[in-house]
């Protein structure tokens, strides 16, 4: 998608110096104030970037892990290959526990390199697999957009083409993927098609991913308004939301959804007000091995500081300001679980299905 009129992607591999491949990404800590590109040189750099949320969002985390795996293979010593690969795998998997895309990408790499005979061949396969994951993600998000667009078009027609108001939580946009985004892809396509649309953007405390969503939407010229996390319920009661679309970090085979903390409360309020609540996801965000979101999905606990302090950029530098009294404790869960019963539908690259085991299985029979 565009930044200042120029098309960008969130991550890429630069091999202009074949000795030192670089993973280029956007340091999201500086958004929305500054577009700062950073070069990650080692698998340790990639692990740090994921863990400390310099880059974030389930699909982007998966793509970054795949590239980090490639860099890690290049760093591995043939004499201690198996041990090095095990360490590399553990290091990447430890970074963020909830987004299943990370596990999916690493597992895909591990399976892919089995086919290589020599070490060089394995490294070549890992490189290609990472690049494939990136290209596939772009195509998948576009397909999610096309399926989601039909929902927005339907609502627009129902409303005699009056503005369709969408509420979203966190950032499930292109900056959380490679391009297009998941929750935002239908919005971008609707906007491109000339459908009148407006987005309510939850600020999404404590990491303020809403500021990234607002940045994206502004760059594409999509009308939007930021709201504090507590405002959505009232807007839903007032009839000012036509549909909600969010992303997800892991979805069970029964349709329970883990997404950014606060998603559940929005789904409850949407349900209470008969407003459709959709979750947009690529199929690799399903965890087909689990059935109960509440018991089976690990919820990331992040540092207290993220709640007690607020971080922003001032004069090009990251600054931190304390909000609460010294000594105050905070609890900082990164995600919550929205049970399938509160979800109207799952928007995937194959189409829209109900959030239940039967419908998901019918759409993804091979899984
Ligand atoms: O903690 P984050 O910012 O990585 O969490 C991101 C989200 O919860 C997104 O909504 C989710 O990953 C879907 S991104 C397409």
PDB file of N, CA, C and O in Angstrom, residues 19-67:
ATOM      1  N   UNK A  19      27.109 -11.421   0.240  1.00  0.00           N
ATOM      2  CA  UNK A  19      27.753 -11.926   1.467  1.00  0.00           C
ATOM      3  C   UNK A  19      26.895 -11.636   2.694  1.00  0.00           C
ATOM      4  O   UNK A  19      26.907 -12.374   3.671  1.00  0.00           O
ATOM      5  N   UNK A  20      26.202 -10.500   2.659  1.00  0.00           N
ATOM      6  CA  UNK A  20      25.437 -10.071   3.845  1.00  0.00           C
ATOM      7  C   UNK A  20      23.998  -9.747   3.452  1.00  0.00           C
ATOM      8  O   UNK A  20      23.658  -8.592   3.192  1.00  0.00           O
ATOM      9  N   UNK A  21      23.118 -10.752   3.403  1.00  0.00           N
ATOM     10  CA  UNK A  21      21.722 -10.436   3.101  1.00  0.00           C
ATOM     11  C   UNK A  21      21.106  -9.629   4.247  1.00  0.00           C
ATOM     12  O   UNK A  21      21.425  -9.872   5.415  1.00  0.00           O
ATOM     13  N   UNK A  22      20.259  -8.692   3.885  1.00  0.00           N
ATOM     14  CA  UNK A  22      19.639  -7.835   4.905  1.00  0.00           C
ATOM     15  C   UNK A  22      18.125  -7.979   4.841  1.00  0.00           C
ATOM     16  O   UNK A  22      17.554  -8.015   3.757  1.00  0.00           O
ATOM     17  N   UNK A  23      17.513  -8.066   5.989  1.00  0.00           N
ATOM     18  CA  UNK A  23      16.050  -8.048   6.063  1.00  0.00           C
ATOM     19  C   UNK A  23      15.642  -6.616   6.380  1.00  0.00           C
ATOM     20  O   UNK A  23      15.964  -6.101   7.457  1.00  0.00           O
ATOM     21  N   UNK A  24      14.978  -5.975   5.433  1.00  0.00           N
ATOM     22  CA  UNK A  24      14.514  -4.603   5.659  1.00  0.00           C
ATOM     23  C   UNK A  24      13.079  -4.613   6.160  1.00  0.00           C
ATOM     24  O   UNK A  24      12.227  -5.334   5.631  1.00  0.00           O
ATOM     25  N   UNK A  25      12.830  -3.845   7.196  1.00  0.00           N
ATOM     26  CA  UNK A  25      11.465  -3.730   7.698  1.00  0.00           C
ATOM     27  C   UNK A  25      11.261  -2.315   8.228  1.00  0.00           C
ATOM     28  O   UNK A  25      12.201  -1.512   8.279  1.00  0.00           O
ATOM     29  N   UNK A  26      10.023  -2.027   8.622  1.00  0.00           N
ATOM     30  CA  UNK A  26       9.712  -0.701   9.166  1.00  0.00           C
ATOM     31  C   UNK A  26       9.742  -0.806  10.687  1.00  0.00           C
ATOM     32  O   UNK A  26       9.125  -1.718  11.251  1.00  0.00           O
ATOM     33  N   UNK A  27      10.459   0.068  11.338  1.00  0.00           N
ATOM     34  CA  UNK A  27      10.476   0.063  12.802  1.00  0.00           C
ATOM     35  C   UNK A  27       9.187   0.744  13.282  1.00  0.00           C
ATOM     36  O   UNK A  27       9.077   1.977  13.278  1.00  0.00           O
ATOM     37  N   UNK A  28       8.226  -0.093  13.678  1.00  0.00           N
ATOM     38  CA  UNK A  28       6.886   0.440  13.969  1.00  0.00           C
ATOM     39  C   UNK A  28       6.832   1.253  15.258  1.00  0.00           C
ATOM     40  O   UNK A  28       5.845   1.924  15.522  1.00  0.00           O
ATOM     41  N   UNK A  29       7.898   1.202  16.048  1.00  0.00           N
ATOM     42  CA  UNK A  29       7.890   2.012  17.275  1.00  0.00           C
ATOM     43  C   UNK A  29       7.865   3.496  16.938  1.00  0.00           C
ATOM     44  O   UNK A  29       7.477   4.321  17.756  1.00  0.00           O
ATOM     45  N   UNK A  30       8.308   3.838  15.725  1.00  0.00           N
ATOM     46  CA  UNK A  30       8.368   5.251  15.356  1.00  0.00           C
ATOM     47  C   UNK A  30       7.120   5.718  14.606  1.00  0.00           C
ATOM     48  O   UNK A  30       6.975   6.902  14.325  1.00  0.00           O
ATOM     49  N   UNK A  31       6.249   4.766  14.270  1.00  0.00           N
ATOM     50  CA  UNK A  31       5.007   5.157  13.612  1.00  0.00           C
ATOM     51  C   UNK A  31       4.031   5.688  14.655  1.00  0.00           C
ATOM     52  O   UNK A  31       4.057   5.237  15.790  1.00  0.00           O
ATOM     53  N   UNK A  32       3.146   6.587  14.314  1.00  0.00           N
ATOM     54  CA  UNK A  32       2.879   7.156  12.994  1.00  0.00           C
ATOM     55  C   UNK A  32       3.710   8.409  12.686  1.00  0.00           C
ATOM     56  O   UNK A  32       3.405   9.110  11.728  1.00  0.00           O
ATOM     57  N   UNK A  33       4.735   8.662  13.499  1.00  0.00           N
ATOM     58  CA  UNK A  33       5.449   9.953  13.368  1.00  0.00           C
ATOM     59  C   UNK A  33       6.543   9.918  12.316  1.00  0.00           C
ATOM     60  O   UNK A  33       6.864  10.931  11.721  1.00  0.00           O
ATOM     61  N   UNK A  34       7.119   8.749  12.155  1.00  0.00           N
ATOM     62  CA  UNK A  34       8.279   8.675  11.268  1.00  0.00           C
ATOM     63  C   UNK A  34       8.331   7.306  10.624  1.00  0.00           C
ATOM     64  O   UNK A  34       8.135   6.286  11.307  1.00  0.00           O
ATOM     65  N   UNK A  35       8.596   7.301   9.322  1.00  0.00           N
ATOM     66  CA  UNK A  35       8.756   6.028   8.617  1.00  0.00           C
ATOM     67  C   UNK A  35      10.240   5.676   8.661  1.00  0.00           C
ATOM     68  O   UNK A  35      11.031   6.203   7.876  1.00  0.00           O
ATOM     69  N   UNK A  36      10.597   4.842   9.616  1.00  0.00           N
ATOM     70  CA  UNK A  36      12.012   4.512   9.776  1.00  0.00           C
ATOM     71  C   UNK A  36      12.241   3.076   9.326  1.00  0.00           C
ATOM     72  O   UNK A  36      11.696   2.135   9.929  1.00  0.00           O
ATOM     73  N   UNK A  37      13.044   2.903   8.296  1.00  0.00           N
ATOM     74  CA  UNK A  37      13.362   1.546   7.823  1.00  0.00           C
ATOM     75  C   UNK A  37      14.595   1.067   8.561  1.00  0.00           C
ATOM     76  O   UNK A  37      15.535   1.836   8.771  1.00  0.00           O
ATOM     77  N   UNK A  38      14.563  -0.196   8.948  1.00  0.00           N
ATOM     78  CA  UNK A  38      15.744  -0.740   9.616  1.00  0.00           C
ATOM     79  C   UNK A  38      16.193  -1.993   8.881  1.00  0.00           C
ATOM     80  O   UNK A  38      15.375  -2.698   8.286  1.00  0.00           O
ATOM     81  N   UNK A  39      17.482  -2.263   8.964  1.00  0.00           N
ATOM     82  CA  UNK A  39      18.043  -3.468   8.340  1.00  0.00           C
ATOM     83  C   UNK A  39      18.402  -4.443   9.450  1.00  0.00           C
ATOM     84  O   UNK A  39      19.138  -4.094  10.380  1.00  0.00           O
ATOM     85  N   UNK A  40      17.850  -5.651   9.358  1.00  0.00           N
ATOM     86  CA  UNK A  40      18.169  -6.695  10.335  1.00  0.00           C
ATOM     87  C   UNK A  40      19.189  -7.617   9.687  1.00  0.00           C
ATOM     88  O   UNK A  40      18.954  -8.135   8.594  1.00  0.00           O
ATOM     89  N   UNK A  41      20.304  -7.823  10.390  1.00  0.00           N
ATOM     90  CA  UNK A  41      21.418  -8.534   9.753  1.00  0.00           C
ATOM     91  C   UNK A  41      21.531  -9.982  10.182  1.00  0.00           C
ATOM     92  O   UNK A  41      22.110 -10.799   9.479  1.00  0.00           O
ATOM     93  N   UNK A  42      21.019 -10.288  11.360  1.00  0.00           N
ATOM     94  CA  UNK A  42      21.217 -11.634  11.911  1.00  0.00           C
ATOM     95  C   UNK A  42      19.888 -12.195  12.403  1.00  0.00           C
ATOM     96  O   UNK A  42      18.916 -11.457  12.589  1.00  0.00           O
ATOM     97  N   UNK A  43      19.896 -13.508  12.686  1.00  0.00           N
ATOM     98  CA  UNK A  43      18.671 -14.103  13.235  1.00  0.00           C
ATOM     99  C   UNK A  43      18.389 -13.528  14.623  1.00  0.00           C
ATOM    100  O   UNK A  43      17.226 -13.405  15.022  1.00  0.00           O
ATOM    101  N   UNK A  44      19.435 -13.148  15.355  1.00  0.00           N
ATOM    102  CA  UNK A  44      19.209 -12.493  16.662  1.00  0.00           C
ATOM    103  C   UNK A  44      18.501 -11.155  16.485  1.00  0.00           C
ATOM    104  O   UNK A  44      17.608 -10.812  17.260  1.00  0.00           O
ATOM    105  N   UNK A  45      18.911 -10.409  15.463  1.00  0.00           N
ATOM    106  CA  UNK A  45      18.243  -9.114  15.193  1.00  0.00           C
ATOM    107  C   UNK A  45      16.756  -9.343  14.925  1.00  0.00           C
ATOM    108  O   UNK A  45      15.897  -8.600  15.411  1.00  0.00           O
ATOM    109  N   UNK A  46      16.459 -10.376  14.124  1.00  0.00           N
ATOM    110  CA  UNK A  46      15.055 -10.637  13.770  1.00  0.00           C
ATOM    111  C   UNK A  46      14.278 -11.025  15.030  1.00  0.00           C
ATOM    112  O   UNK A  46      13.169 -10.523  15.272  1.00  0.00           O
ATOM    113  N   UNK A  47      14.880 -11.882  15.854  1.00  0.00           N
ATOM    114  CA  UNK A  47      14.193 -12.317  17.086  1.00  0.00           C
ATOM    115  C   UNK A  47      13.912 -11.115  17.986  1.00  0.00           C
ATOM    116  O   UNK A  47      12.809 -10.966  18.536  1.00  0.00           O
ATOM    117  N   UNK A  48      14.876 -10.230  18.111  1.00  0.00           N
ATOM    118  CA  UNK A  48      14.677  -9.036  18.952  1.00  0.00           C
ATOM    119  C   UNK A  48      13.572  -8.154  18.365  1.00  0.00           C
ATOM    120  O   UNK A  48      12.711  -7.651  19.092  1.00  0.00           O
ATOM    121  N   UNK A  49      13.585  -7.987  17.050  1.00  0.00           N
ATOM    122  CA  UNK A  49      12.584  -7.120  16.403  1.00  0.00           C
ATOM    123  C   UNK A  49      11.170  -7.661  16.630  1.00  0.00           C
ATOM    124  O   UNK A  49      10.222  -6.891  16.832  1.00  0.00           O
ATOM    125  N   UNK A  50      11.040  -8.994  16.620  1.00  0.00           N
ATOM    126  CA  UNK A  50       9.709  -9.582  16.855  1.00  0.00           C
ATOM    127  C   UNK A  50       9.337  -9.418  18.334  1.00  0.00           C
ATOM    128  O   UNK A  50       8.260  -8.930  18.676  1.00  0.00           O
ATOM    129  N   UNK A  51      10.254  -9.813  19.197  1.00  0.00           N
ATOM    130  CA  UNK A  51       9.966  -9.828  20.638  1.00  0.00           C
ATOM    131  C   UNK A  51       9.649  -8.422  21.159  1.00  0.00           C
ATOM    132  O   UNK A  51       8.735  -8.226  21.957  1.00  0.00           O
ATOM    133  N   UNK A  52      10.412  -7.444  20.700  1.00  0.00           N
ATOM    134  CA  UNK A  52      10.227  -6.084  21.230  1.00  0.00           C
ATOM    135  C   UNK A  52       9.259  -5.266  20.382  1.00  0.00           C
ATOM    136  O   UNK A  52       9.162  -4.054  20.530  1.00  0.00           O
ATOM    137  N   UNK A  53       8.585  -5.958  19.478  1.00  0.00           N
ATOM    138  CA  UNK A  53       7.518  -5.342  18.688  1.00  0.00           C
ATOM    139  C   UNK A  53       7.993  -4.158  17.844  1.00  0.00           C
ATOM    140  O   UNK A  53       7.263  -3.193  17.664  1.00  0.00           O
ATOM    141  N   UNK A  54       9.217  -4.258  17.312  1.00  0.00           N
ATOM    142  CA  UNK A  54       9.609  -3.274  16.307  1.00  0.00           C
ATOM    143  C   UNK A  54       8.768  -3.556  15.063  1.00  0.00           C
ATOM    144  O   UNK A  54       8.441  -2.667  14.306  1.00  0.00           O
ATOM    145  N   UNK A  55       8.498  -4.838  14.861  1.00  0.00           N
ATOM    146  CA  UNK A  55       7.501  -5.235  13.869  1.00  0.00           C
ATOM    147  C   UNK A  55       6.492  -6.096  14.595  1.00  0.00           C
ATOM    148  O   UNK A  55       6.801  -6.707  15.623  1.00  0.00           O
ATOM    149  N   UNK A  56       5.267  -6.122  14.081  1.00  0.00           N
ATOM    150  CA  UNK A  56       4.213  -6.799  14.825  1.00  0.00           C
ATOM    151  C   UNK A  56       3.072  -7.165  13.879  1.00  0.00           C
ATOM    152  O   UNK A  56       3.091  -6.778  12.710  1.00  0.00           O
ATOM    153  N   UNK A  57       2.074  -7.897  14.408  1.00  0.00           N
ATOM    154  CA  UNK A  57       0.969  -8.379  13.576  1.00  0.00           C
ATOM    155  C   UNK A  57       1.280  -9.797  13.139  1.00  0.00           C
ATOM    156  O   UNK A  57       2.386 -10.086  12.664  1.00  0.00           O
ATOM    157  N   UNK A  58       0.288 -10.674  13.318  1.00  0.00           N
ATOM    158  CA  UNK A  58       0.548 -12.116  13.144  1.00  0.00           C
ATOM    159  C   UNK A  58       1.183 -12.488  11.795  1.00  0.00           C
ATOM    160  O   UNK A  58       2.211 -13.171  11.765  1.00  0.00           O
ATOM    161  N   UNK A  59       0.626 -12.046  10.653  1.00  0.00           N
ATOM    162  CA  UNK A  59       1.239 -12.463   9.382  1.00  0.00           C
ATOM    163  C   UNK A  59       2.657 -11.916   9.199  1.00  0.00           C
ATOM    164  O   UNK A  59       3.539 -12.621   8.694  1.00  0.00           O
ATOM    165  N   UNK A  60       2.888 -10.683   9.638  1.00  0.00           N
ATOM    166  CA  UNK A  60       4.236 -10.114   9.496  1.00  0.00           C
ATOM    167  C   UNK A  60       5.224 -10.846  10.412  1.00  0.00           C
ATOM    168  O   UNK A  60       6.375 -11.093  10.020  1.00  0.00           O
ATOM    169  N   UNK A  61       4.774 -11.196  11.597  1.00  0.00           N
ATOM    170  CA  UNK A  61       5.638 -11.956  12.505  1.00  0.00           C
ATOM    171  C   UNK A  61       6.034 -13.279  11.838  1.00  0.00           C
ATOM    172  O   UNK A  61       7.193 -13.708  11.889  1.00  0.00           O
ATOM    173  N   UNK A  62       5.055 -13.938  11.173  1.00  0.00           N
ATOM    174  CA  UNK A  62       5.344 -15.207  10.486  1.00  0.00           C
ATOM    175  C   UNK A  62       6.384 -15.009   9.381  1.00  0.00           C
ATOM    176  O   UNK A  62       7.361 -15.761   9.280  1.00  0.00           O
ATOM    177  N   UNK A  63       6.202 -13.975   8.565  1.00  0.00           N
ATOM    178  CA  UNK A  63       7.138 -13.720   7.459  1.00  0.00           C
ATOM    179  C   UNK A  63       8.527 -13.383   7.996  1.00  0.00           C
ATOM    180  O   UNK A  63       9.548 -13.856   7.473  1.00  0.00           O
ATOM    181  N   UNK A  64       8.564 -12.573   9.058  1.00  0.00           N
ATOM    182  CA  UNK A  64       9.861 -12.201   9.645  1.00  0.00           C
ATOM    183  C   UNK A  64      10.567 -13.432  10.197  1.00  0.00           C
ATOM    184  O   UNK A  64      11.784 -13.602  10.027  1.00  0.00           O
ATOM    185  N   UNK A  65       9.800 -14.304  10.855  1.00  0.00           N
ATOM    186  CA  UNK A  65      10.403 -15.525  11.413  1.00  0.00           C
ATOM    187  C   UNK A  65      10.975 -16.393  10.298  1.00  0.00           C
ATOM    188  O   UNK A  65      12.050 -16.989  10.451  1.00  0.00           O
ATOM    189  N   UNK A  66      10.263 -16.455   9.169  1.00  0.00           N
ATOM    190  CA  UNK A  66      10.752 -17.265   8.040  1.00  0.00           C
ATOM    191  C   UNK A  66      12.074 -16.700   7.516  1.00  0.00           C
ATOM    192  O   UNK A  66      13.009 -17.451   7.211  1.00  0.00           O
ATOM    193  N   UNK A  67      12.159 -15.371   7.432  1.00  0.00           N
ATOM    194  CA  UNK A  67      13.419 -14.753   6.981  1.00  0.00           C
ATOM    195  C   UNK A  67      14.502 -14.916   8.050  1.00  0.00           C
ATOM    196  O   UNK A  67      15.676 -15.149   7.730  1.00  0.00           O
TER     197      UNK A  67
END
